[in-house]
Short mmCIF file of C-alpha atoms in Angstrom, two decimals:
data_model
loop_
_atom_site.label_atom_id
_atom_site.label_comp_id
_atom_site.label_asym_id
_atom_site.label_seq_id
_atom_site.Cartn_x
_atom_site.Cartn_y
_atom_site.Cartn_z
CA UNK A 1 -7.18 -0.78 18.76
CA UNK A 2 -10.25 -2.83 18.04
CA UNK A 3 -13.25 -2.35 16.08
CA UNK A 4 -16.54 -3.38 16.98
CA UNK A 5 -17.98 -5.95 14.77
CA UNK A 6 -19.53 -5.69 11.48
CA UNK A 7 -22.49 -8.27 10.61
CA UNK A 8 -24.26 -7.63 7.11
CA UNK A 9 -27.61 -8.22 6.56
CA UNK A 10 -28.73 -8.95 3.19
CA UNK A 11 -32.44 -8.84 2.14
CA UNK A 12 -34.02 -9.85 -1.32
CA UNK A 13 -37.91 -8.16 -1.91
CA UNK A 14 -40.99 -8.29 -4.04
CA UNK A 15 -43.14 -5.74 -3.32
CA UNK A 16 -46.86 -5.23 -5.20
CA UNK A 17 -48.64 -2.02 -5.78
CA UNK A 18 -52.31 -1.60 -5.76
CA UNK A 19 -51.19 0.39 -9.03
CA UNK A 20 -48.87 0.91 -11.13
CA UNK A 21 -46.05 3.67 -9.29
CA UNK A 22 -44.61 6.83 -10.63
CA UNK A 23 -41.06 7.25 -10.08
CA UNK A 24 -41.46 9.40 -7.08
CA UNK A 25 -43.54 7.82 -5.33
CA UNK A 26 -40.97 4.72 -5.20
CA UNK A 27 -38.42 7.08 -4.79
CA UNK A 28 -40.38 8.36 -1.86
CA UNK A 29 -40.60 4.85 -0.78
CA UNK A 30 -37.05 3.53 -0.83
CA UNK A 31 -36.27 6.69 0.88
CA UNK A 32 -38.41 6.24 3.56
CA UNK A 33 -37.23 2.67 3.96
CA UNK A 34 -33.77 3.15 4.43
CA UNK A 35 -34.15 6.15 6.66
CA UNK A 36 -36.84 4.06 8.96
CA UNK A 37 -33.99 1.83 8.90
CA UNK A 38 -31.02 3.90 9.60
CA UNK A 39 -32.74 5.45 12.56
CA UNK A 40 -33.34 1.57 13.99
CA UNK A 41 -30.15 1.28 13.72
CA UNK A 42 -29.43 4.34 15.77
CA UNK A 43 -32.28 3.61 18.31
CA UNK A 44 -30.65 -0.11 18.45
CA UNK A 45 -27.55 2.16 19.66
CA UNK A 46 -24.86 0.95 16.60
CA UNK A 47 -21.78 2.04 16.98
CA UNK A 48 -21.67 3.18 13.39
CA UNK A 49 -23.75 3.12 10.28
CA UNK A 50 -21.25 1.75 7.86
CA UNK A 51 -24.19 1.92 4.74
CA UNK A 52 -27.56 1.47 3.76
CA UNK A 53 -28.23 0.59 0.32
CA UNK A 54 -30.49 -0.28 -1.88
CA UNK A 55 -31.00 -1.53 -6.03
CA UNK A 56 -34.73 -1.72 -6.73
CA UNK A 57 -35.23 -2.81 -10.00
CA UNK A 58 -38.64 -2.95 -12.47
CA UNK A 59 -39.75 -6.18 -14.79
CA UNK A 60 -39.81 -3.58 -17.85
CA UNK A 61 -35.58 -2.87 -16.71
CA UNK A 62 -36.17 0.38 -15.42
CA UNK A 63 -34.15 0.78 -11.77
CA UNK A 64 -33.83 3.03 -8.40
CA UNK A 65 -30.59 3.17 -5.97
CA UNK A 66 -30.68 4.37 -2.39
CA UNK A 67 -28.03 5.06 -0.12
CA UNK A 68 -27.97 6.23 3.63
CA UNK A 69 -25.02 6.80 5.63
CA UNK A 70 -26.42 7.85 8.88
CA UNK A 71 -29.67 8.89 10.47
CA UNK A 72 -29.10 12.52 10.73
CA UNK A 73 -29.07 12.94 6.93
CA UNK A 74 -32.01 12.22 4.27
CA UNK A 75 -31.19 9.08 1.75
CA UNK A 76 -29.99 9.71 -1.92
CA UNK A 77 -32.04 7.87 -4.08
CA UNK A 78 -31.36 7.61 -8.25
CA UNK A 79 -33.75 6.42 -10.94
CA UNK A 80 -33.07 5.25 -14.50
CA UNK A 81 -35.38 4.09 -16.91
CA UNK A 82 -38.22 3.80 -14.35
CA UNK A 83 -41.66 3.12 -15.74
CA UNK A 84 -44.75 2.95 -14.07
CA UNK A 85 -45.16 -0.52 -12.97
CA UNK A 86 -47.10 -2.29 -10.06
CA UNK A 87 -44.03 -4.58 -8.74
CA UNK A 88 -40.50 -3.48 -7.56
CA UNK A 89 -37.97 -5.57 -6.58
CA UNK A 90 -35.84 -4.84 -3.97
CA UNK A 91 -32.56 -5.81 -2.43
CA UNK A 92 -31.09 -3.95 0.46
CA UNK A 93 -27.76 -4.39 2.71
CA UNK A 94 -27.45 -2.82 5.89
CA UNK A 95 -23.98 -2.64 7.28
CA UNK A 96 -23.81 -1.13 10.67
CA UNK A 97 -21.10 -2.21 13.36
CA UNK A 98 -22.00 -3.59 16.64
CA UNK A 99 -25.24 -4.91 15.54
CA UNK A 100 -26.35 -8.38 15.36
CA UNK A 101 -27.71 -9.65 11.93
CA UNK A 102 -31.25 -10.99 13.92
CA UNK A 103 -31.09 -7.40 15.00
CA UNK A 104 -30.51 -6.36 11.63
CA UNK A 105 -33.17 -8.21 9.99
CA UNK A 106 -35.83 -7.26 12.92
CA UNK A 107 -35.13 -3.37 12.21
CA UNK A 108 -35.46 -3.93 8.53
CA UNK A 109 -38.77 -5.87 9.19
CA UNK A 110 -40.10 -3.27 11.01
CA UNK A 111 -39.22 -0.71 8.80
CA UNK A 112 -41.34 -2.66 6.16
CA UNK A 113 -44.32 -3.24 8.51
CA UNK A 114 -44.41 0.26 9.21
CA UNK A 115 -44.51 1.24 5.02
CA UNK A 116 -46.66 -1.44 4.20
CA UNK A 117 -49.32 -0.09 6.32
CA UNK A 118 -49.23 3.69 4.81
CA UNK A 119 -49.60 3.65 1.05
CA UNK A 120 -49.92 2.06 -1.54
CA UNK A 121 -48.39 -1.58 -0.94
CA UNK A 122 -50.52 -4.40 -1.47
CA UNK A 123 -47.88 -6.65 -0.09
CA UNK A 124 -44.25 -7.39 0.32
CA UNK A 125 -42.84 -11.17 -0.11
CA UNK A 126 -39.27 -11.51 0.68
CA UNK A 127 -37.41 -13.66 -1.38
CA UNK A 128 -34.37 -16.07 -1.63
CA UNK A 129 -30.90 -13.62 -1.88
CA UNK A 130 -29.84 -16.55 -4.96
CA UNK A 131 -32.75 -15.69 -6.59
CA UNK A 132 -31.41 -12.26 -7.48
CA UNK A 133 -29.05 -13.74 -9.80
CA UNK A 134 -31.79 -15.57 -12.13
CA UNK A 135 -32.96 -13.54 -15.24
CA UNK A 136 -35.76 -10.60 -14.48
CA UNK A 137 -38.66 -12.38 -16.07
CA UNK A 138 -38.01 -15.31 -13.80
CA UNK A 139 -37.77 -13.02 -10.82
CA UNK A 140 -41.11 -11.33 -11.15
CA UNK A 141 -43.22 -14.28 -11.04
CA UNK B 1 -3.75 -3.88 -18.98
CA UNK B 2 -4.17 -0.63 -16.55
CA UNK B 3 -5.36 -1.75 -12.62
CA UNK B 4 -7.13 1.21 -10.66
CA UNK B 5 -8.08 0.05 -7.41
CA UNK B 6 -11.20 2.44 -6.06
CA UNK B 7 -10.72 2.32 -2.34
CA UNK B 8 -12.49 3.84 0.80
CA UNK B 9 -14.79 3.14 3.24
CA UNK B 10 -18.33 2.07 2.85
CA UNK B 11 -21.05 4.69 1.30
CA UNK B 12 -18.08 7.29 0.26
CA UNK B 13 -19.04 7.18 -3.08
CA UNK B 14 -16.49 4.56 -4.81
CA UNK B 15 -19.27 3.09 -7.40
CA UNK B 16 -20.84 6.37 -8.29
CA UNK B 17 -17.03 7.94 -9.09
CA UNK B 18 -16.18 4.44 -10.63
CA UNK B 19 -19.55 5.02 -13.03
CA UNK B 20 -18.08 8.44 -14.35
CA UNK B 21 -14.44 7.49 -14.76
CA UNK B 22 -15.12 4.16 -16.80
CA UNK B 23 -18.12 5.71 -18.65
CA UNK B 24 -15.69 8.31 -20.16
CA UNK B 25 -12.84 5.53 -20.36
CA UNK B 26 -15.51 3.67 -22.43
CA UNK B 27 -16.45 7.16 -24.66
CA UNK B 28 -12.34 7.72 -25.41
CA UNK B 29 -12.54 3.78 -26.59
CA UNK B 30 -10.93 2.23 -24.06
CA UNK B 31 -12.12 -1.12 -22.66
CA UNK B 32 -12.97 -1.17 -19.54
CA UNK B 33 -14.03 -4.48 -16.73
CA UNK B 34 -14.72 -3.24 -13.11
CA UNK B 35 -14.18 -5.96 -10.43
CA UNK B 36 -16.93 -5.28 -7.70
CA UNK B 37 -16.35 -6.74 -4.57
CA UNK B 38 -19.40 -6.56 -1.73
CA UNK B 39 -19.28 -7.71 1.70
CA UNK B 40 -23.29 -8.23 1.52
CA UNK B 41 -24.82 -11.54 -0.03
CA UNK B 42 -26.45 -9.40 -2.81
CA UNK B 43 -24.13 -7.33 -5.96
CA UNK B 44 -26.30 -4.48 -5.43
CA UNK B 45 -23.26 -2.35 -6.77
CA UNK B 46 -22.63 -4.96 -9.59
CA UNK B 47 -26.46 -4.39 -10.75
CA UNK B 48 -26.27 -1.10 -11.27
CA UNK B 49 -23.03 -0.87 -12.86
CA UNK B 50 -24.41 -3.80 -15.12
CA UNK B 51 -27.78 -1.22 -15.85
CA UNK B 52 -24.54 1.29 -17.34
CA UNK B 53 -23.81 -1.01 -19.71
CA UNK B 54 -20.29 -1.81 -18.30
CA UNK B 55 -18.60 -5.22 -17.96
CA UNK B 56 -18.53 -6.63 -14.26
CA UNK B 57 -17.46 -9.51 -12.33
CA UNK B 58 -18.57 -10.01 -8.92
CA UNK B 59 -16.83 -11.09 -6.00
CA UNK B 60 -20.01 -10.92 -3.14
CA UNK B 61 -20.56 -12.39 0.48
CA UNK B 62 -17.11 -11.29 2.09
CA UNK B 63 -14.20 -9.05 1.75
CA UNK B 64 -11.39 -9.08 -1.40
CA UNK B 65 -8.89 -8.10 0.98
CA UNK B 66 -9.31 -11.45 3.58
CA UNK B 67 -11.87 -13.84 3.43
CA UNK B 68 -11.89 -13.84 -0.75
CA UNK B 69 -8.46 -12.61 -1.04
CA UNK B 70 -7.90 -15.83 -2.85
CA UNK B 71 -10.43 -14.79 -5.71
CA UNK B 72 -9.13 -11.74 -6.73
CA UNK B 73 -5.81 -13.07 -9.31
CA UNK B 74 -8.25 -15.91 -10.59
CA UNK B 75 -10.45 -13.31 -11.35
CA UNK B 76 -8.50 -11.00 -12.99
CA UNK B 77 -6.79 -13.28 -15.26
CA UNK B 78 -10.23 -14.61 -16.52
CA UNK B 79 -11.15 -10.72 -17.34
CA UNK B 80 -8.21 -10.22 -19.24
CA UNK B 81 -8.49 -13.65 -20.92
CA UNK B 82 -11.82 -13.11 -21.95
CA UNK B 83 -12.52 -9.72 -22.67
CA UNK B 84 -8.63 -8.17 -23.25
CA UNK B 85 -9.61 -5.06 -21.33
CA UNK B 86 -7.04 -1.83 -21.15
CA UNK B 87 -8.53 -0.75 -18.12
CA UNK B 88 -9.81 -2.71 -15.21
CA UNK B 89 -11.29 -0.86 -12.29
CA UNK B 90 -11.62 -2.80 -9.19
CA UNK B 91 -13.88 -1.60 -6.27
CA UNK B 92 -13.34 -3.02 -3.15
CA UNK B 93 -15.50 -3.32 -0.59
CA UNK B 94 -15.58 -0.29 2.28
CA UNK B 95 -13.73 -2.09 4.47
CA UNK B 96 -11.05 -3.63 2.24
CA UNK B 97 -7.70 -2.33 2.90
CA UNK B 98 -5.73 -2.18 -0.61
CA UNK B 99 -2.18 -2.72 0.49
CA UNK B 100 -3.69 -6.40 1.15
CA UNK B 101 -4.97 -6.49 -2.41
CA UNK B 102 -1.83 -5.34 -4.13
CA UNK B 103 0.11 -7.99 -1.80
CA UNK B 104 -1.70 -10.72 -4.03
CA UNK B 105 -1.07 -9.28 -7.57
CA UNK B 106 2.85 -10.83 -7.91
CA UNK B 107 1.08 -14.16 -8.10
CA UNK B 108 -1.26 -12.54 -11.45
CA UNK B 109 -0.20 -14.16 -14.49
CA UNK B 110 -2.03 -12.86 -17.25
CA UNK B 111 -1.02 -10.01 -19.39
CA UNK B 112 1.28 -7.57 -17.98
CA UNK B 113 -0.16 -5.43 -15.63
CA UNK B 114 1.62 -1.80 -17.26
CA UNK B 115 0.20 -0.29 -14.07
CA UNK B 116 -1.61 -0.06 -10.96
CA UNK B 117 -3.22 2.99 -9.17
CA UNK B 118 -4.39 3.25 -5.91
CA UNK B 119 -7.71 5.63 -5.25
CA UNK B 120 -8.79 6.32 -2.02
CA UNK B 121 -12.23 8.12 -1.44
CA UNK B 122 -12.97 10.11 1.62
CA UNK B 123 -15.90 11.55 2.58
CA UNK B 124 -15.34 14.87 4.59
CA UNK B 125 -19.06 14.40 6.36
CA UNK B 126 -17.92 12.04 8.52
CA UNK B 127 -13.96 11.17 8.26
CA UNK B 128 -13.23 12.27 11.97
CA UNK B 129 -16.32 9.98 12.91
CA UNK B 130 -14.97 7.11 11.12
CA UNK B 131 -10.92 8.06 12.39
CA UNK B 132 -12.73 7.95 16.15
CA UNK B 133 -14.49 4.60 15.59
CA UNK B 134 -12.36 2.37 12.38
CA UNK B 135 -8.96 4.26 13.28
CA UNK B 136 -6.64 0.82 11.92
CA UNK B 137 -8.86 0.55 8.75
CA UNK B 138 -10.08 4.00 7.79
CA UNK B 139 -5.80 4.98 8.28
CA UNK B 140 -4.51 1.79 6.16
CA UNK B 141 -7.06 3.39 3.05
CA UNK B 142 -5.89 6.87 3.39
CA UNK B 143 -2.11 5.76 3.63
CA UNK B 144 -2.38 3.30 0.73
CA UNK B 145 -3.37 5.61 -1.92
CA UNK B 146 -1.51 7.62 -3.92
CA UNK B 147 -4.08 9.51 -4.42
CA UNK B 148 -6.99 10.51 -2.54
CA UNK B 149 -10.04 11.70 -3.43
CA UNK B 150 -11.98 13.76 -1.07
CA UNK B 151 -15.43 13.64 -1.89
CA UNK B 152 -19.31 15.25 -1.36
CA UNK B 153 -17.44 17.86 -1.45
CA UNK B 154 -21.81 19.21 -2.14
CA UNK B 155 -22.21 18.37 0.99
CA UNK B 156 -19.82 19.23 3.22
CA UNK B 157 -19.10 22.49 5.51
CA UNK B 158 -15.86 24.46 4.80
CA UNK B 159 -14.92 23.50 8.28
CA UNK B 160 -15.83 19.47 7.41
CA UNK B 161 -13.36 20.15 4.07
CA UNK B 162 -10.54 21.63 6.16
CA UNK B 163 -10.63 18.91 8.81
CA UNK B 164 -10.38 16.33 5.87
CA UNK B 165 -7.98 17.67 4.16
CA UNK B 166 -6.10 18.41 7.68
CA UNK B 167 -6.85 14.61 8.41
CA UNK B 168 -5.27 13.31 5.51
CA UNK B 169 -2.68 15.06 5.16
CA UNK B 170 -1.37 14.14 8.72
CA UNK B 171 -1.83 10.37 7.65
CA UNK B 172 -0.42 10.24 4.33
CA UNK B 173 1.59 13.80 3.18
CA UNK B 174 2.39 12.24 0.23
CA UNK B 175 -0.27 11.65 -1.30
CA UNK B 176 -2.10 13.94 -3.92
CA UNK B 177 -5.55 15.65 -2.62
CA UNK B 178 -8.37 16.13 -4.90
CA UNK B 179 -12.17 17.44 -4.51
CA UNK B 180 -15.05 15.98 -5.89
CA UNK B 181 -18.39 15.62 -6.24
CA UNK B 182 -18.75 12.05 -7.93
CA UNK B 183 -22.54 12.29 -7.86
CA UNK B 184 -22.19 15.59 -10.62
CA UNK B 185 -19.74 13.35 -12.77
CA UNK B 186 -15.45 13.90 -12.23
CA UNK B 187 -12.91 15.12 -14.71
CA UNK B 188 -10.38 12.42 -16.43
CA UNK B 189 -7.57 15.12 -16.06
CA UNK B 190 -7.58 15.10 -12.20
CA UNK B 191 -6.78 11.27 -12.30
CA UNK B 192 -4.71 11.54 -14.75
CA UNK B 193 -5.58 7.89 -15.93
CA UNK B 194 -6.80 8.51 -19.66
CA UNK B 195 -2.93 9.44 -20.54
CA UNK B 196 -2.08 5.76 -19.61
CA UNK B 197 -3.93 4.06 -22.33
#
């Protein structure tokens, strides 16, 4: 039996606030992005959302995780320690089979584009996936 | 040193069931290292079971059972080298089948391994989806555990728990069933793992 193929897409974010966010509105947010994304996926006609998912994290160390596992269900999305702050960083994976990863990266573009131009974002400025790795006070300048 | 190898496909709730068990390991005193294997680029698992306080090594950017197969006794032996754990939890990625994993551990040379679980979670929202589409992969998880986890369990219909269970069962009778909802935090005694310290 064969499976159809599974190409991840990985993608690192900085995202500014025109002020500093509450905890549900970037809950709110994060939700929002991953469904916008799991329904591209579905429109884009995968043959299976493998998983959606999602660490945001905060320069004071306070955190969000989102998960989505299909398009016909809302996102779960955890906070810990969040405080209001005016940057997020965000680092998504989408794993859905049969998709290319230039597919995978347009649908997760759009799905920003779309956010970006309803609330509060002031911008979003993808970054290097290695950069994830450096210290938070490097990775929120 | 205890090995518990967290198994099941992606998004079935391995890391949030991983985040009870070794949080309560932790809170009874044992040491615990989780191994956290991602087929994405980014540890997004690793991060936030490095926000719980927990020791992790990552193994990102492929899968633990193939392309960094190769990693995983290297890694291991530097865990128990460096932080003498009793208990090291390793989550593999959704689509890592274990019997692959456990073919690698004869060539493990660090401390004795006094024994090695096999966890497989399953979420009854969409096994028969995932049986339809991953039938070779989602079956090798199921039949490699000895015990399997069925999970969500918030979530799911009394119909979607019965075709789990039903699903299982047919794939790997031997196997002990439990039900759980990870996301409300589990109870040691249905793993039975805290008696193995």
């Amino acid at each position: 039996v064969s499976m159809p193929a599974l190409n991840p897409f990985t993608g690192h974010y900085l995202v500014h606030y025109t002020r500093p966010t509450a905890a549900e509105e970037n809950r709110r947010m994060l939700a929002e992005l991953l469904e916008r994304i799991a329904t591209g996926c579905a429109a884009a006609d995968t043959a299976l959302i493998g998983h959606i998912k999602a660490f945001a994290a905060q320069p004071g160390g306070g955190y969000l995780t989102a998960s989505v596992t299909s398009a016909r269900v809302p996102a779960q999305v955890e906070a810990g320690g969040h405080q209001p702050q005016d940057r997020l960083e965000v680092c998504l994976t989408v794993l859905a089979y049969g998709l290319e990863r230039e597919r995978l990266e347009q649908i997760v573009a759009e799905a920003w584009q779309d956010l970006a131009g309803e609330g509060l974002m002031l911008s979003v400025r993808r970054l290097p996936a290695t950069q994830f790795s450096q210290a938070p006070e490097e990775r929120f300048t | 040193v205890n090995l518990a190898i967290v198994a099941g496909f992606l998004g079935s709730g391995k890391t949030t069931l991983i985040l009870s068990i070794a949080g309560q390991l932790s809170a009874a005193g044992s040491k615990v290292a989780i191994v956290e294997n991602e087929v994405g680029e980014i540890g997004i698992d690793g991060a936030l079971i490095r926000c719980a306080g927990l020791t992790v090594r990552e193994l990102s950017n492929g899968c633990i059972c193939c392309q960094l197969s190769a990693d995983l006794v290297p890694t291991l032996e530097a865990l128990a080298a460096e932080f003498s754990p009793h208990w090291v939890i390793i989550e593999p990625s959704g689509i890592a089948e274990p019997k692959r994993m456990l073919a690698v551990l004869p060539y493990y040379h660090g401390p004795p391994l006094t024994m090695v679980r096999v966890l497989t979670l399953v979420d009854p929202t969409r096994i028969p989806e995932l049986f339809e589409v991953l039938t070779p992969l989602v079956t090798a998880q199921v039949r490699a555990a000895e015990l399997v986890v069925i999970n969500k369990i918030d979530l799911a219909s009394g119909e979607q728990l019965a075709a789990a269970r039903a699903l299982v069962r047919q794939v790997n009778p031997k196997a002990r069933l439990v039900e759980v909802c990870a996301r409300r935090g589990v109870e040691m005694d249905l793993f039975n793992l805290e008696r193995a310290r």
